[in-house]
Short mmCIF file of C-alpha atoms in Angstrom, two decimals:
data_model
loop_
_atom_site.label_atom_id
_atom_site.label_comp_id
_atom_site.label_asym_id
_atom_site.label_seq_id
_atom_site.Cartn_x
_atom_site.Cartn_y
_atom_site.Cartn_z
CA SER A 26 0.00 0.00 0.00
CA ILE A 27 1.14 3.49 -0.85
CA ILE A 28 0.21 6.33 1.48
CA ALA A 29 1.02 10.01 1.66
CA ASN A 30 1.23 12.20 4.73
CA SER A 31 2.85 15.45 5.77
CA ARG A 32 4.98 17.14 8.38
CA SER A 33 4.31 20.41 10.17
CA ASP A 34 6.96 22.14 8.00
CA GLY A 35 4.81 21.68 4.87
CA SER A 36 6.69 18.66 3.47
CA LEU A 37 4.84 15.86 1.68
CA LEU A 38 6.00 12.29 2.38
CA ILE A 39 5.31 9.19 0.24
CA TRP A 40 5.48 5.78 1.95
CA ASP A 41 5.40 2.14 0.86
CA MET A 42 3.89 0.41 3.89
CA ARG A 43 5.70 -2.84 3.11
CA SER A 44 8.92 -1.03 4.02
CA ASN A 45 7.83 1.68 6.41
CA LYS A 46 11.03 2.57 8.29
CA PHE A 47 11.71 5.57 6.06
CA PRO A 48 9.61 7.42 3.47
CA LEU A 49 10.38 6.63 -0.16
CA ALA A 50 10.28 10.31 -1.02
CA THR A 51 9.92 13.71 0.61
CA PHE A 52 8.79 16.74 -1.39
CA ALA A 53 8.74 20.43 -0.40
CA GLY A 54 5.82 22.57 -1.52
CA HIS A 55 3.99 24.32 1.28
CA ALA A 56 5.33 27.06 3.54
CA SER A 57 3.44 25.81 6.61
CA ALA A 58 1.44 22.88 7.98
CA ILE A 59 -0.53 20.74 5.53
CA TRP A 60 -4.09 20.08 6.72
CA GLU A 61 -5.21 17.43 4.24
CA VAL A 62 -3.68 15.03 1.68
CA GLN A 63 -5.75 13.09 -0.88
CA PHE A 64 -5.11 11.01 -3.99
CA GLU A 65 -7.53 11.66 -6.86
CA ALA A 66 -9.75 8.63 -7.40
CA GLU A 67 -9.91 8.94 -11.20
CA LYS A 68 -6.19 9.73 -11.70
CA SER A 69 -4.02 7.98 -9.14
CA ASP A 70 -0.93 9.97 -10.18
CA ASN A 71 -2.60 13.16 -8.90
CA LEU A 72 -2.25 14.07 -5.26
CA TYR A 73 -3.80 17.15 -3.66
CA THR A 74 -2.82 19.00 -0.49
CA CYS A 75 -4.19 22.04 1.31
CA SER A 76 -2.38 24.09 3.87
CA GLU A 77 -2.35 26.79 6.46
CA ASP A 78 -0.35 28.87 3.93
CA GLY A 79 -3.49 29.34 1.77
CA GLN A 80 -2.41 27.05 -1.04
CA LEU A 81 -4.30 24.18 -2.65
CA LEU A 82 -1.64 22.20 -4.51
CA LEU A 83 -1.98 19.57 -7.22
CA TRP A 84 1.06 17.28 -7.27
CA ASN A 85 1.24 15.59 -10.68
CA GLY A 86 3.26 12.39 -10.35
CA ALA A 87 2.64 11.34 -13.97
CA ALA A 88 5.46 13.69 -15.00
CA LEU A 89 8.05 11.63 -13.13
CA SER A 90 10.46 10.59 -15.83
CA GLY A 91 11.49 6.98 -16.16
CA VAL A 92 9.45 5.66 -13.24
CA GLY A 93 6.02 5.18 -14.78
CA GLY A 94 4.29 7.85 -12.72
CA LEU A 95 3.69 8.33 -9.02
CA LEU A 96 2.41 4.84 -8.35
CA GLY A 97 4.56 3.10 -10.92
CA GLY A 98 1.64 2.44 -13.22
CA GLY A 99 1.55 5.48 -15.48
CA GLY A 100 -1.76 6.66 -14.01
CA LYS A 101 -3.06 3.21 -13.13
CA THR A 102 -3.21 1.93 -9.59
CA SER A 103 -0.07 -0.02 -8.84
CA PRO A 104 0.72 -2.20 -5.83
CA ARG A 105 3.89 -0.24 -5.12
CA LEU A 106 5.71 3.00 -5.70
CA THR A 107 8.89 2.63 -7.68
CA PRO A 108 12.06 3.30 -5.64
CA GLU A 109 13.37 5.70 -8.28
CA ILE A 110 10.77 8.28 -7.24
CA SER A 111 13.00 9.47 -4.42
CA HIS A 112 15.37 10.98 -6.98
CA GLN A 113 12.66 12.75 -8.99
CA LYS A 114 10.57 15.88 -8.73
CA MET A 115 6.84 16.20 -9.27
CA ASP A 116 5.13 19.00 -11.16
CA VAL A 117 3.23 21.09 -8.60
CA PHE A 118 0.40 23.51 -9.42
CA ASN A 119 -1.17 26.03 -7.02
CA LEU A 120 -4.86 25.85 -7.96
CA LEU A 121 -5.82 29.03 -6.09
CA GLY A 122 -3.04 31.28 -7.36
CA SER A 123 -0.91 33.45 -5.13
CA ASP A 124 -3.60 35.92 -4.02
CA ASN A 125 -5.14 33.76 -1.29
CA ASN A 126 -3.64 34.25 2.17
CA LEU A 127 -6.36 32.50 4.17
CA SER A 128 -5.75 28.98 5.46
CA ILE A 129 -7.35 26.23 3.36
CA ASN A 130 -8.63 23.67 5.85
CA THR A 131 -10.32 20.99 3.74
CA PHE A 132 -11.17 20.01 0.17
CA ASP A 133 -12.84 17.37 -1.97
CA VAL A 134 -12.02 16.26 -5.53
CA GLN A 135 -14.75 14.99 -7.87
CA GLN A 136 -14.50 14.55 -11.66
CA GLY A 137 -11.83 17.19 -12.19
CA LEU A 138 -13.39 19.77 -9.88
CA VAL A 139 -11.95 20.71 -6.51
CA ALA A 140 -14.09 22.33 -3.80
CA CYS A 141 -12.24 23.68 -0.80
CA GLY A 142 -13.02 25.69 2.28
CA GLY A 143 -11.02 27.82 4.62
CA GLU A 144 -11.03 30.53 7.21
CA ARG A 145 -13.70 33.23 7.36
CA GLN A 146 -16.16 30.82 5.73
CA THR A 147 -14.45 31.05 2.34
CA LEU A 148 -15.40 28.51 -0.30
CA PHE A 149 -13.62 27.95 -3.61
CA CYS A 150 -14.48 25.67 -6.52
CA VAL A 151 -11.80 25.28 -9.17
CA ALA A 152 -11.11 23.01 -12.11
CA SER A 153 -8.06 20.79 -11.82
CA CYS A 154 -5.38 21.98 -14.24
CA ASP A 155 -4.32 18.43 -15.11
#
């Protein structure tokens, strides 16, 4: 099983639970704590995160060269992440742009649309750029 989680410094960690002593990869993207991490059901190479820093990020693992995507299946669900991912970088897109400075606390992804909510009862609905 492949899982993703985060640290309070805004780092994203990818784990293979069959070998869970150390993460397979650590990626920097957020400036502060990540509140939620979620794989996209329709495109398993897409991972979304939201953070206290006001960003809603799409991490596109399909762009990983030579490793067959984030889950090793080129967009298909794979039983394991390829070890080569630790030497790669993912394309990262900020779906809300740089104008938002309110914390994004939660989100949901459905059929290419992302709805997210944050402080001061803000609600955003954006199309995934993938």
